[in-house]
């Protein structure tokens, strides 16, 4: 953070389980280069409320107790609160709006964390929002605008062209969303979606590749966020249904989410030390229904390898949190990555310090997922068979051209390196 921060504090508001309106949970205060949190008295008074009790934002990091809460070692902000802040794309949008600095090479360190929280839209991932007031909640939302306007907005940010006020509002709604690729939040047919767009630097149709990967993941039996593919202004767009929102008669409920990075107690700079083995251990000890959850996570790891998604970092895994229990969210951001050769590595360690993208690596750690070698091999073979069987149909469903189909098959999808035994 910089020494001349525009904001010195923010109030953290939370949607409690099954509620459609937020309440203030506490205060986030700048202390040098750190942000420290304490729960408000009114929120702590809710602990024994029979109808609408307070829950911790995340028990391991911010337990429900009075006073300023210490940061975990190595963190400058509570990670469970950082989960609600925008990532790379949202930060670029805010810099564009605040400073007039444009383009893909913009330095996101120009603004501090409180600015990103308080200047981003309110329909962020999970059940938190950030406000300047402890008593009045004022959502920062934009109207639901056509996809072609969102596309135009994203393209201007990418190219370094200033946004008009109208386009600024069009893109603002998507500014708190995670990830590095252009995106926006939209609402249609009583559902909320994240719309993800292509970029000018794409060497192949990344939008359709992600759609195909997500659909194939669904076909192999993974718990996946539902996806659609659409088109606006001649550009492909993938729509990913949000699983952290529930429409009810009174409005929208929000589901609390905790990233795996938070579960690990790591910040973004330390994310390279995250591992599937550690996540499996956390699931065994802290998740509801651990046995089935471990098999689901192992199956996701296998599928990431088989589809060439090496961007499976710790922010691309998450858990629902209801104040008592944790459960794995549906999978999201399964997108095959560019690949020139056969060898590849996953973003998280698989077994010890080994992150090699192959079945042999997975077999070394299968026992940590409560799976035998036979069961692990069966998952691998089943997924390969289904990908083979469904590939043509889903490519046709996505209207993928033959050039991109040839590029993806055998390179990202079912690369021979994944099946090497050594």
mmCIF file of C-alpha atoms in Angstrom:
data_model
loop_
_atom_site.group_PDB
_atom_site.id
_atom_site.type_symbol
_atom_site.label_atom_id
_atom_site.label_comp_id
_atom_site.label_asym_id
_atom_site.label_seq_id
_atom_site.Cartn_x
_atom_site.Cartn_y
_atom_site.Cartn_z
ATOM 1 C CA UNK A 1 0.000 0.000 0.000
ATOM 2 C CA UNK A 2 1.083 3.581 -0.563
ATOM 3 C CA UNK A 3 1.700 6.205 2.112
ATOM 4 C CA UNK A 4 -0.891 8.627 0.748
ATOM 5 C CA UNK A 5 -3.907 6.344 0.813
ATOM 6 C CA UNK A 6 -7.182 7.991 -0.158
ATOM 7 C CA UNK A 7 -9.063 5.952 2.444
ATOM 8 C CA UNK A 8 -8.070 5.114 6.000
ATOM 9 C CA UNK A 9 -10.884 2.715 6.852
ATOM 10 C CA UNK A 10 -13.783 0.733 5.457
ATOM 11 C CA UNK A 11 -16.803 -0.899 7.040
ATOM 12 C CA UNK A 12 -17.353 -4.543 6.187
ATOM 13 C CA UNK A 13 -20.983 -5.502 5.598
ATOM 14 C CA UNK A 14 -22.149 -9.107 5.416
ATOM 15 C CA UNK A 15 -25.197 -11.011 4.202
ATOM 16 C CA UNK A 16 -26.015 -13.557 6.886
ATOM 17 C CA UNK A 17 -27.292 -16.995 5.773
ATOM 18 C CA UNK A 18 -30.761 -16.874 4.174
ATOM 19 C CA UNK A 19 -30.955 -13.058 4.383
ATOM 20 C CA UNK A 20 -31.473 -10.616 1.516
ATOM 21 C CA UNK A 21 -30.213 -7.481 3.280
ATOM 22 C CA UNK A 22 -26.724 -6.954 4.736
ATOM 23 C CA UNK A 23 -25.704 -5.905 8.237
ATOM 24 C CA UNK A 24 -22.488 -4.198 9.264
ATOM 25 C CA UNK A 25 -19.991 -6.715 10.641
ATOM 26 C CA UNK A 26 -17.072 -4.511 11.592
ATOM 27 C CA UNK A 27 -14.352 -2.067 10.715
ATOM 28 C CA UNK A 28 -11.222 -2.445 8.601
ATOM 29 C CA UNK A 29 -8.592 0.097 9.638
ATOM 30 C CA UNK A 30 -5.302 1.071 7.976
ATOM 31 C CA UNK A 31 -2.293 0.643 10.274
ATOM 32 C CA UNK A 32 0.841 1.463 8.316
ATOM 33 C CA UNK A 33 1.106 -1.109 5.564
ATOM 34 C CA UNK A 34 -1.496 -3.378 7.187
ATOM 35 C CA UNK A 35 -5.280 -3.507 7.402
ATOM 36 C CA UNK A 36 -6.657 -4.634 10.755
ATOM 37 C CA UNK A 37 -10.215 -5.763 11.457
ATOM 38 C CA UNK A 38 -12.462 -5.695 14.492
ATOM 39 C CA UNK A 39 -16.097 -6.738 14.801
ATOM 40 C CA UNK A 40 -18.639 -4.086 15.734
ATOM 41 C CA UNK A 41 -20.499 -4.275 19.039
ATOM 42 C CA UNK A 42 -23.872 -4.421 17.283
ATOM 43 C CA UNK A 43 -22.690 -7.430 15.301
ATOM 44 C CA UNK A 44 -21.282 -9.260 18.313
ATOM 45 C CA UNK A 45 -24.603 -8.640 20.096
ATOM 46 C CA UNK A 46 -26.179 -10.868 17.412
ATOM 47 C CA UNK A 47 -24.254 -13.943 18.509
ATOM 48 C CA UNK A 48 -27.151 -15.205 20.623
ATOM 49 C CA UNK A 49 -29.885 -13.974 18.284
ATOM 50 C CA UNK A 50 -32.182 -16.957 17.843
ATOM 51 C CA UNK A 51 -33.477 -15.825 14.439
ATOM 52 C CA UNK A 52 -30.478 -14.257 12.746
ATOM 53 C CA UNK A 53 -27.254 -15.011 14.655
ATOM 54 C CA UNK A 54 -23.933 -13.476 13.719
ATOM 55 C CA UNK A 55 -21.365 -15.742 12.061
ATOM 56 C CA UNK A 56 -17.631 -15.236 11.843
ATOM 57 C CA UNK A 57 -16.375 -14.073 8.476
ATOM 58 C CA UNK A 58 -14.063 -17.069 8.783
ATOM 59 C CA UNK A 59 -13.522 -18.737 12.161
ATOM 60 C CA UNK A 60 -9.864 -19.702 11.708
ATOM 61 C CA UNK A 61 -8.865 -16.146 10.871
ATOM 62 C CA UNK A 62 -11.495 -13.796 12.313
ATOM 63 C CA UNK A 63 -13.209 -15.505 15.257
ATOM 64 C CA UNK A 64 -16.157 -13.738 16.851
ATOM 65 C CA UNK A 65 -14.563 -11.781 19.673
ATOM 66 C CA UNK A 66 -14.065 -8.191 20.754
ATOM 67 C CA UNK A 67 -11.108 -6.011 19.879
ATOM 68 C CA UNK A 68 -8.664 -5.707 17.044
ATOM 69 C CA UNK A 69 -7.879 -9.137 15.631
ATOM 70 C CA UNK A 70 -4.279 -10.089 14.931
ATOM 71 C CA UNK A 71 -3.234 -10.938 11.398
ATOM 72 C CA UNK A 72 -1.928 -14.375 10.592
ATOM 73 C CA UNK A 73 1.827 -14.509 10.054
ATOM 74 C CA UNK A 74 2.885 -13.081 6.725
ATOM 75 C CA UNK A 75 -0.431 -11.354 5.925
ATOM 76 C CA UNK A 76 -1.054 -7.622 5.605
ATOM 77 C CA UNK A 77 -4.852 -7.989 5.428
ATOM 78 C CA UNK A 78 -7.202 -10.741 6.632
ATOM 79 C CA UNK A 79 -7.256 -13.155 3.715
ATOM 80 C CA UNK A 80 -10.981 -13.895 4.079
ATOM 81 C CA UNK A 81 -11.639 -10.179 3.559
ATOM 82 C CA UNK A 82 -9.174 -9.967 0.674
ATOM 83 C CA UNK A 83 -11.270 -12.695 -0.980
ATOM 84 C CA UNK A 84 -13.948 -10.037 -1.544
ATOM 85 C CA UNK A 85 -11.609 -7.527 -3.197
ATOM 86 C CA UNK A 86 -11.193 -7.326 -6.982
ATOM 87 C CA UNK A 87 -8.353 -9.154 -8.697
ATOM 88 C CA UNK A 88 -6.328 -8.167 -11.751
ATOM 89 C CA UNK A 89 -9.120 -7.311 -14.214
ATOM 90 C CA UNK A 90 -11.238 -5.384 -11.691
ATOM 91 C CA UNK A 91 -8.182 -3.413 -10.590
ATOM 92 C CA UNK A 92 -7.463 -2.391 -14.163
ATOM 93 C CA UNK A 93 -11.026 -1.122 -14.512
ATOM 94 C CA UNK A 94 -10.727 0.926 -11.313
ATOM 95 C CA UNK A 95 -7.337 2.374 -12.315
ATOM 96 C CA UNK A 96 -8.865 3.344 -15.661
ATOM 97 C CA UNK A 97 -11.680 5.103 -13.821
ATOM 98 C CA UNK A 98 -9.558 6.753 -11.116
ATOM 99 C CA UNK A 99 -6.296 7.653 -12.813
ATOM 100 C CA UNK A 100 -6.884 7.476 -16.518
ATOM 101 C CA UNK A 101 -4.066 4.946 -16.816
ATOM 102 C CA UNK A 102 -4.914 2.382 -19.444
ATOM 103 C CA UNK A 103 -3.602 -0.747 -21.050
ATOM 104 C CA UNK A 104 -2.631 -4.249 -20.094
ATOM 105 C CA UNK A 105 0.722 -3.273 -18.559
ATOM 106 C CA UNK A 106 -0.791 -0.983 -15.933
ATOM 107 C CA UNK A 107 0.754 -1.217 -12.458
ATOM 108 C CA UNK A 108 -2.044 -2.230 -10.094
ATOM 109 C CA UNK A 109 0.114 -1.218 -7.096
ATOM 110 C CA UNK A 110 -0.684 2.416 -7.879
ATOM 111 C CA UNK A 111 -3.763 2.187 -5.676
ATOM 112 C CA UNK A 112 -4.097 0.719 -2.204
ATOM 113 C CA UNK A 113 -6.329 -2.139 -1.077
ATOM 114 C CA UNK A 114 -8.966 0.065 0.590
ATOM 115 C CA UNK A 115 -9.375 2.030 -2.632
ATOM 116 C CA UNK A 116 -9.922 -1.152 -4.626
ATOM 117 C CA UNK A 117 -12.505 -2.308 -2.082
ATOM 118 C CA UNK A 118 -14.417 0.958 -1.847
ATOM 119 C CA UNK A 119 -14.265 1.881 -5.534
ATOM 120 C CA UNK A 120 -15.358 -1.498 -6.914
ATOM 121 C CA UNK A 121 -18.939 -2.586 -7.488
ATOM 122 C CA UNK A 122 -20.997 -4.115 -4.690
ATOM 123 C CA UNK A 123 -22.105 -7.347 -6.380
ATOM 124 C CA UNK A 124 -18.809 -9.023 -5.547
ATOM 125 C CA UNK A 125 -18.082 -12.719 -5.074
ATOM 126 C CA UNK A 126 -19.288 -14.118 -1.750
ATOM 127 C CA UNK A 127 -21.320 -12.389 0.966
ATOM 128 C CA UNK A 128 -19.249 -9.308 1.826
ATOM 129 C CA UNK A 129 -19.262 -5.705 0.685
ATOM 130 C CA UNK A 130 -17.266 -2.642 1.716
ATOM 131 C CA UNK A 131 -18.774 0.717 2.635
ATOM 132 C CA UNK A 132 -17.693 4.091 3.981
ATOM 133 C CA UNK A 133 -20.542 4.160 6.498
ATOM 134 C CA UNK A 134 -21.246 1.870 9.480
ATOM 135 C CA UNK A 135 -24.942 2.714 9.476
ATOM 136 C CA UNK A 136 -26.097 3.285 5.880
ATOM 137 C CA UNK A 137 -25.623 0.676 3.180
ATOM 138 C CA UNK A 138 -25.383 2.254 -0.288
ATOM 139 C CA UNK A 139 -24.809 -0.360 -3.015
ATOM 140 C CA UNK A 140 -22.520 0.588 -5.868
ATOM 141 C CA UNK A 141 -24.335 -0.969 -8.790
ATOM 142 C CA UNK A 142 -24.870 -0.189 -12.447
ATOM 143 C CA UNK A 143 -27.815 -0.962 -14.640
ATOM 144 C CA UNK A 144 -27.980 -4.326 -16.404
ATOM 145 C CA UNK A 145 -26.599 -3.319 -19.809
ATOM 146 C CA UNK A 146 -26.427 -5.165 -23.137
ATOM 147 C CA UNK A 147 -23.502 -7.495 -23.696
ATOM 148 C CA UNK A 148 -22.242 -5.531 -26.692
ATOM 149 C CA UNK A 149 -21.767 -2.479 -24.442
ATOM 150 C CA UNK A 150 -19.825 -4.567 -21.936
ATOM 151 C CA UNK A 151 -17.677 -5.898 -24.771
ATOM 152 C CA UNK A 152 -16.953 -2.389 -26.000
ATOM 153 C CA UNK A 153 -16.031 -1.304 -22.482
ATOM 154 C CA UNK A 154 -13.638 -4.221 -21.997
ATOM 155 C CA UNK A 155 -11.978 -3.634 -25.361
ATOM 156 C CA UNK A 156 -11.362 0.047 -24.559
ATOM 157 C CA UNK A 157 -9.696 -0.822 -21.247
ATOM 158 C CA UNK A 158 -7.527 -3.396 -23.023
ATOM 159 C CA UNK A 159 -6.459 -0.966 -25.753
ATOM 160 C CA UNK A 160 -5.753 1.934 -23.406
ATOM 161 C CA UNK A 161 -8.668 4.080 -24.574
ATOM 162 C CA UNK A 162 -10.478 6.134 -21.905
ATOM 163 C CA UNK A 163 -13.949 4.986 -21.037
ATOM 164 C CA UNK A 164 -16.915 7.252 -21.595
ATOM 165 C CA UNK A 165 -19.103 7.799 -18.495
ATOM 166 C CA UNK A 166 -21.708 5.459 -19.974
ATOM 167 C CA UNK A 167 -19.208 2.699 -20.709
ATOM 168 C CA UNK A 168 -17.549 3.265 -17.346
ATOM 169 C CA UNK A 169 -20.853 2.428 -15.663
ATOM 170 C CA UNK A 170 -21.384 -0.547 -17.954
ATOM 171 C CA UNK A 171 -18.136 -2.188 -16.872
ATOM 172 C CA UNK A 172 -18.216 -1.026 -13.243
ATOM 173 C CA UNK A 173 -20.604 -3.809 -12.229
ATOM 174 C CA UNK A 174 -17.922 -6.388 -13.007
ATOM 175 C CA UNK A 175 -15.032 -4.642 -11.271
ATOM 176 C CA UNK A 176 -15.111 -6.687 -8.024
ATOM 177 C CA UNK A 177 -14.912 -10.049 -9.776
ATOM 178 C CA UNK A 178 -11.785 -12.201 -9.553
ATOM 179 C CA UNK A 179 -9.386 -13.252 -12.279
ATOM 180 C CA UNK A 180 -7.287 -11.584 -14.943
ATOM 181 C CA UNK A 181 -9.485 -11.862 -18.060
ATOM 182 C CA UNK A 182 -12.089 -9.254 -19.093
ATOM 183 C CA UNK A 183 -15.443 -9.967 -17.502
ATOM 184 C CA UNK A 184 -18.636 -8.428 -16.190
ATOM 185 C CA UNK A 185 -21.627 -9.413 -14.069
ATOM 186 C CA UNK A 186 -25.062 -9.660 -15.658
ATOM 187 C CA UNK A 187 -28.541 -10.743 -14.612
ATOM 188 C CA UNK A 188 -31.067 -12.612 -16.756
ATOM 189 C CA UNK A 189 -34.070 -14.874 -16.121
ATOM 190 C CA UNK A 190 -33.762 -14.638 -12.312
ATOM 191 C CA UNK A 191 -30.159 -15.801 -12.445
ATOM 192 C CA UNK A 192 -26.848 -14.032 -12.172
ATOM 193 C CA UNK A 193 -23.948 -14.759 -14.479
ATOM 194 C CA UNK A 194 -20.328 -13.827 -14.937
ATOM 195 C CA UNK A 195 -19.760 -12.970 -18.585
ATOM 196 C CA UNK A 196 -16.185 -13.594 -19.768
ATOM 197 C CA UNK A 197 -14.869 -12.137 -23.006
ATOM 198 C CA UNK A 198 -12.042 -12.830 -25.427
ATOM 199 C CA UNK A 199 -8.968 -10.594 -25.487
ATOM 200 C CA UNK A 200 -7.024 -9.120 -28.368
ATOM 201 C CA UNK A 201 -4.011 -11.271 -27.465
ATOM 202 C CA UNK A 202 -5.819 -14.633 -27.660
ATOM 203 C CA UNK A 203 -4.067 -17.011 -30.064
ATOM 204 C CA UNK A 204 -7.103 -19.296 -30.244
ATOM 205 C CA UNK A 205 -10.732 -19.135 -29.145
ATOM 206 C CA UNK A 206 -10.173 -19.157 -25.374
ATOM 207 C CA UNK A 207 -13.845 -18.474 -24.647
ATOM 208 C CA UNK A 208 -14.994 -21.585 -26.513
ATOM 209 C CA UNK A 209 -12.108 -23.632 -25.072
ATOM 210 C CA UNK A 210 -13.284 -22.775 -21.553
ATOM 211 C CA UNK A 211 -16.883 -23.597 -22.461
ATOM 212 C CA UNK A 212 -15.825 -26.985 -23.857
ATOM 213 C CA UNK A 213 -13.737 -27.743 -20.774
ATOM 214 C CA UNK A 214 -16.574 -26.826 -18.410
ATOM 215 C CA UNK A 215 -19.092 -28.888 -20.387
ATOM 216 C CA UNK A 216 -16.785 -31.896 -20.533
ATOM 217 C CA UNK A 217 -16.188 -31.557 -16.783
ATOM 218 C CA UNK A 218 -19.940 -31.738 -16.335
ATOM 219 C CA UNK A 219 -20.099 -34.816 -18.556
ATOM 220 C CA UNK A 220 -17.454 -36.664 -16.518
ATOM 221 C CA UNK A 221 -19.554 -36.072 -13.385
ATOM 222 C CA UNK A 222 -17.880 -33.130 -11.663
ATOM 223 C CA UNK A 223 -19.894 -30.558 -9.720
ATOM 224 C CA UNK A 224 -19.578 -27.620 -12.103
ATOM 225 C CA UNK A 225 -21.040 -24.129 -12.382
ATOM 226 C CA UNK A 226 -23.524 -24.265 -15.297
ATOM 227 C CA UNK A 227 -22.303 -22.496 -18.448
ATOM 228 C CA UNK A 228 -23.763 -21.063 -21.631
ATOM 229 C CA UNK A 229 -22.116 -19.667 -24.726
ATOM 230 C CA UNK A 230 -23.496 -16.677 -26.574
ATOM 231 C CA UNK A 231 -22.438 -14.013 -29.036
ATOM 232 C CA UNK A 232 -22.552 -10.219 -29.202
ATOM 233 C CA UNK A 233 -21.091 -7.843 -31.756
ATOM 234 C CA UNK A 234 -19.556 -10.837 -33.525
ATOM 235 C CA UNK A 235 -17.630 -11.913 -30.400
ATOM 236 C CA UNK A 236 -18.051 -15.105 -28.369
ATOM 237 C CA UNK A 237 -18.956 -14.799 -24.691
ATOM 238 C CA UNK A 238 -19.156 -17.503 -22.032
ATOM 239 C CA UNK A 239 -21.783 -17.045 -19.320
ATOM 240 C CA UNK A 240 -21.023 -18.804 -16.031
ATOM 241 C CA UNK A 241 -23.937 -19.082 -13.642
ATOM 242 C CA UNK A 242 -23.154 -17.726 -10.194
ATOM 243 C CA UNK A 243 -23.528 -20.246 -7.383
ATOM 244 C CA UNK A 244 -23.015 -17.640 -4.646
ATOM 245 C CA UNK A 245 -26.417 -16.055 -5.354
ATOM 246 C CA UNK A 246 -29.904 -17.409 -4.693
ATOM 247 C CA UNK A 247 -33.045 -15.628 -5.939
ATOM 248 C CA UNK A 248 -35.943 -15.626 -3.478
ATOM 249 C CA UNK A 249 -39.182 -13.624 -3.320
ATOM 250 C CA UNK A 250 -37.609 -10.969 -1.079
ATOM 251 C CA UNK A 251 -34.548 -10.477 -3.289
ATOM 252 C CA UNK A 252 -31.097 -12.029 -3.570
ATOM 253 C CA UNK A 253 -29.408 -14.110 -0.910
ATOM 254 C CA UNK A 254 -25.599 -14.296 -0.900
ATOM 255 C CA UNK A 255 -23.514 -17.296 0.093
ATOM 256 C CA UNK A 256 -20.273 -16.766 1.984
ATOM 257 C CA UNK A 257 -17.214 -18.127 0.215
ATOM 258 C CA UNK A 258 -13.657 -18.723 1.368
ATOM 259 C CA UNK A 259 -10.857 -19.223 -1.164
ATOM 260 C CA UNK A 260 -8.410 -22.086 -0.784
ATOM 261 C CA UNK A 261 -5.713 -19.422 -0.458
ATOM 262 C CA UNK A 262 -7.453 -18.304 2.745
ATOM 263 C CA UNK A 263 -7.784 -21.901 3.929
ATOM 264 C CA UNK A 264 -4.015 -22.228 3.489
ATOM 265 C CA UNK A 265 -3.358 -19.005 5.428
ATOM 266 C CA UNK A 266 -1.320 -17.648 2.509
ATOM 267 C CA UNK A 267 -1.279 -14.370 0.619
ATOM 268 C CA UNK A 268 -0.975 -13.995 -3.158
ATOM 269 C CA UNK A 269 2.798 -13.729 -3.021
ATOM 270 C CA UNK A 270 3.019 -17.087 -1.255
ATOM 271 C CA UNK A 271 0.449 -18.875 -3.408
ATOM 272 C CA UNK A 272 3.184 -20.872 -5.144
ATOM 273 C CA UNK A 273 3.505 -22.947 -1.965
ATOM 274 C CA UNK A 274 -0.129 -24.101 -2.057
ATOM 275 C CA UNK A 275 -0.697 -27.829 -2.521
ATOM 276 C CA UNK A 276 -3.471 -30.299 -3.200
ATOM 277 C CA UNK A 277 -2.184 -32.457 -0.338
ATOM 278 C CA UNK A 278 -2.637 -29.617 2.145
ATOM 279 C CA UNK A 279 -6.106 -28.884 0.802
ATOM 280 C CA UNK A 280 -6.986 -32.571 1.171
ATOM 281 C CA UNK A 281 -5.842 -32.471 4.788
ATOM 282 C CA UNK A 282 -7.990 -29.408 5.483
ATOM 283 C CA UNK A 283 -10.970 -31.162 3.915
ATOM 284 C CA UNK A 284 -10.426 -34.282 6.030
ATOM 285 C CA UNK A 285 -10.466 -32.265 9.258
ATOM 286 C CA UNK A 286 -12.794 -29.328 8.608
ATOM 287 C CA UNK A 287 -15.282 -30.038 5.804
ATOM 288 C CA UNK A 288 -18.668 -31.664 5.988
ATOM 289 C CA UNK A 289 -18.853 -34.939 4.023
ATOM 290 C CA UNK A 290 -15.047 -35.215 3.676
ATOM 291 C CA UNK A 291 -14.899 -38.585 1.884
ATOM 292 C CA UNK A 292 -17.050 -37.554 -1.087
ATOM 293 C CA UNK A 293 -15.421 -34.103 -1.126
ATOM 294 C CA UNK A 294 -11.952 -35.643 -1.375
ATOM 295 C CA UNK A 295 -12.993 -37.785 -4.328
ATOM 296 C CA UNK A 296 -14.506 -34.718 -5.996
ATOM 297 C CA UNK A 297 -11.308 -32.709 -5.490
ATOM 298 C CA UNK A 298 -9.122 -35.556 -6.772
ATOM 299 C CA UNK A 299 -11.398 -35.879 -9.809
ATOM 300 C CA UNK A 300 -11.059 -32.144 -10.471
ATOM 301 C CA UNK A 301 -7.280 -32.445 -10.290
ATOM 302 C CA UNK A 302 -7.336 -35.290 -12.800
ATOM 303 C CA UNK A 303 -9.633 -33.362 -15.116
ATOM 304 C CA UNK A 304 -7.452 -30.250 -14.941
ATOM 305 C CA UNK A 305 -4.553 -32.388 -16.118
ATOM 306 C CA UNK A 306 -6.556 -34.048 -18.891
ATOM 307 C CA UNK A 307 -7.923 -30.771 -20.272
ATOM 308 C CA UNK A 308 -4.683 -28.787 -19.938
ATOM 309 C CA UNK A 309 -5.870 -26.385 -17.231
ATOM 310 C CA UNK A 310 -2.637 -25.495 -15.462
ATOM 311 C CA UNK A 311 -4.136 -22.346 -13.934
ATOM 312 C CA UNK A 312 -5.601 -24.282 -10.989
ATOM 313 C CA UNK A 313 -4.156 -21.905 -8.389
ATOM 314 C CA UNK A 314 -5.502 -21.500 -4.867
ATOM 315 C CA UNK A 315 -7.964 -18.731 -5.755
ATOM 316 C CA UNK A 316 -9.563 -21.079 -8.272
ATOM 317 C CA UNK A 317 -10.683 -23.412 -5.485
ATOM 318 C CA UNK A 318 -13.165 -22.294 -2.829
ATOM 319 C CA UNK A 319 -15.496 -23.393 -0.055
ATOM 320 C CA UNK A 320 -18.900 -22.275 1.110
ATOM 321 C CA UNK A 321 -18.907 -21.195 4.779
ATOM 322 C CA UNK A 322 -22.100 -20.889 6.848
ATOM 323 C CA UNK A 323 -20.506 -20.063 10.183
ATOM 324 C CA UNK A 324 -20.268 -23.710 11.207
ATOM 325 C CA UNK A 325 -19.613 -25.918 8.195
ATOM 326 C CA UNK A 326 -17.553 -25.774 5.030
ATOM 327 C CA UNK A 327 -18.278 -27.482 1.734
ATOM 328 C CA UNK A 328 -16.605 -27.358 -1.659
ATOM 329 C CA UNK A 329 -18.165 -24.922 -4.121
ATOM 330 C CA UNK A 330 -18.900 -26.022 -7.673
ATOM 331 C CA UNK A 331 -15.813 -25.890 -9.889
ATOM 332 C CA UNK A 332 -15.160 -22.754 -11.943
ATOM 333 C CA UNK A 333 -12.424 -21.224 -14.099
ATOM 334 C CA UNK A 334 -11.523 -24.509 -15.785
ATOM 335 C CA UNK A 335 -9.803 -23.096 -18.831
ATOM 336 C CA UNK A 336 -7.183 -24.902 -20.955
ATOM 337 C CA UNK A 337 -3.949 -22.917 -21.040
ATOM 338 C CA UNK A 338 -1.663 -22.268 -23.974
ATOM 339 C CA UNK A 339 0.868 -25.055 -24.446
ATOM 340 C CA UNK A 340 3.748 -25.466 -26.877
ATOM 341 C CA UNK A 341 5.274 -28.789 -25.811
ATOM 342 C CA UNK A 342 4.113 -31.837 -23.924
ATOM 343 C CA UNK A 343 5.492 -31.251 -20.453
ATOM 344 C CA UNK A 344 3.346 -29.175 -18.098
ATOM 345 C CA UNK A 345 2.986 -28.370 -14.401
ATOM 346 C CA UNK A 346 -0.042 -27.564 -12.281
ATOM 347 C CA UNK A 347 -0.232 -24.286 -10.372
ATOM 348 C CA UNK A 348 -0.447 -26.136 -7.022
ATOM 349 C CA UNK A 349 1.844 -28.910 -5.815
ATOM 350 C CA UNK A 350 0.283 -32.360 -6.246
ATOM 351 C CA UNK A 351 2.569 -34.600 -4.215
ATOM 352 C CA UNK A 352 5.300 -33.114 -2.052
ATOM 353 C CA UNK A 353 7.140 -30.624 -4.262
ATOM 354 C CA UNK A 354 5.990 -32.362 -7.431
ATOM 355 C CA UNK A 355 3.462 -30.547 -9.605
ATOM 356 C CA UNK A 356 4.008 -32.477 -12.850
ATOM 357 C CA UNK A 357 0.773 -32.712 -14.849
ATOM 358 C CA UNK A 358 0.436 -36.468 -15.156
ATOM 359 C CA UNK A 359 -1.499 -39.370 -13.700
ATOM 360 C CA UNK A 360 1.673 -40.829 -12.173
ATOM 361 C CA UNK A 361 1.948 -37.782 -9.903
ATOM 362 C CA UNK A 362 -1.687 -38.117 -8.857
ATOM 363 C CA UNK A 363 -1.203 -41.788 -7.985
ATOM 364 C CA UNK A 364 1.560 -40.872 -5.552
ATOM 365 C CA UNK A 365 -0.903 -38.859 -3.459
ATOM 366 C CA UNK A 366 -4.147 -40.825 -3.983
ATOM 367 C CA UNK A 367 -4.045 -42.148 -0.418
ATOM 368 C CA UNK A 368 -4.285 -38.566 0.870
ATOM 369 C CA UNK A 369 -7.656 -38.412 -0.857
ATOM 370 C CA UNK A 370 -8.712 -41.723 0.745
ATOM 371 C CA UNK A 371 -8.460 -43.434 -2.645
ATOM 372 C CA UNK A 372 -6.715 -46.644 -3.596
ATOM 373 C CA UNK A 373 -4.474 -46.747 -6.653
ATOM 374 C CA UNK A 374 -7.129 -48.821 -8.392
ATOM 375 C CA UNK A 375 -9.841 -46.241 -7.659
ATOM 376 C CA UNK A 376 -7.584 -43.405 -8.786
ATOM 377 C CA UNK A 377 -6.789 -45.156 -12.067
ATOM 378 C CA UNK A 378 -10.491 -45.827 -12.599
ATOM 379 C CA UNK A 379 -11.249 -42.081 -12.298
ATOM 380 C CA UNK A 380 -8.516 -41.305 -14.803
ATOM 381 C CA UNK A 381 -9.691 -43.889 -17.347
ATOM 382 C CA UNK A 382 -13.350 -42.964 -16.974
ATOM 383 C CA UNK A 383 -12.614 -39.312 -17.657
ATOM 384 C CA UNK A 384 -10.436 -40.104 -20.674
ATOM 385 C CA UNK A 385 -13.163 -42.331 -22.119
ATOM 386 C CA UNK A 386 -15.875 -39.695 -21.668
ATOM 387 C CA UNK A 387 -13.711 -36.896 -23.101
ATOM 388 C CA UNK A 388 -13.034 -39.081 -26.135
ATOM 389 C CA UNK A 389 -16.697 -39.992 -26.521
ATOM 390 C CA UNK A 390 -18.127 -36.482 -26.042
ATOM 391 C CA UNK A 391 -15.453 -34.369 -27.721
ATOM 392 C CA UNK A 392 -17.027 -34.090 -31.169
ATOM 393 C CA UNK A 393 -20.528 -33.407 -29.823
ATOM 394 C CA UNK A 394 -19.428 -30.646 -27.451
ATOM 395 C CA UNK A 395 -17.147 -29.028 -30.031
ATOM 396 C CA UNK A 396 -20.155 -28.978 -32.353
ATOM 397 C CA UNK A 397 -22.308 -27.586 -29.537
ATOM 398 C CA UNK A 398 -19.764 -24.764 -29.118
ATOM 399 C CA UNK A 399 -19.505 -24.293 -32.904
ATOM 400 C CA UNK A 400 -15.728 -24.548 -32.604
ATOM 401 C CA UNK A 401 -13.952 -24.265 -35.927
ATOM 402 C CA UNK A 402 -11.767 -27.124 -37.156
ATOM 403 C CA UNK A 403 -8.533 -25.145 -36.821
ATOM 404 C CA UNK A 404 -9.060 -24.523 -33.109
ATOM 405 C CA UNK A 405 -10.358 -28.067 -32.617
ATOM 406 C CA UNK A 406 -7.158 -29.452 -34.117
ATOM 407 C CA UNK A 407 -5.083 -27.057 -32.031
ATOM 408 C CA UNK A 408 -6.735 -28.091 -28.756
ATOM 409 C CA UNK A 409 -7.023 -31.840 -29.250
ATOM 410 C CA UNK A 410 -3.953 -33.791 -28.167
ATOM 411 C CA UNK A 411 -2.231 -30.627 -26.971
ATOM 412 C CA UNK A 412 -4.440 -29.158 -24.245
ATOM 413 C CA UNK A 413 -7.034 -31.940 -24.152
ATOM 414 C CA UNK A 414 -5.643 -35.464 -23.615
ATOM 415 C CA UNK A 415 -2.007 -34.536 -24.097
ATOM 416 C CA UNK A 416 0.030 -37.750 -24.105
ATOM 417 C CA UNK A 417 2.248 -36.378 -21.292
ATOM 418 C CA UNK A 418 -0.660 -36.855 -18.846
ATOM 419 C CA UNK A 419 -0.573 -40.631 -19.322
ATOM 420 C CA UNK A 420 3.176 -41.128 -18.996
ATOM 421 C CA UNK A 421 3.903 -43.510 -16.120
ATOM 422 C CA UNK A 422 7.298 -42.076 -15.162
#
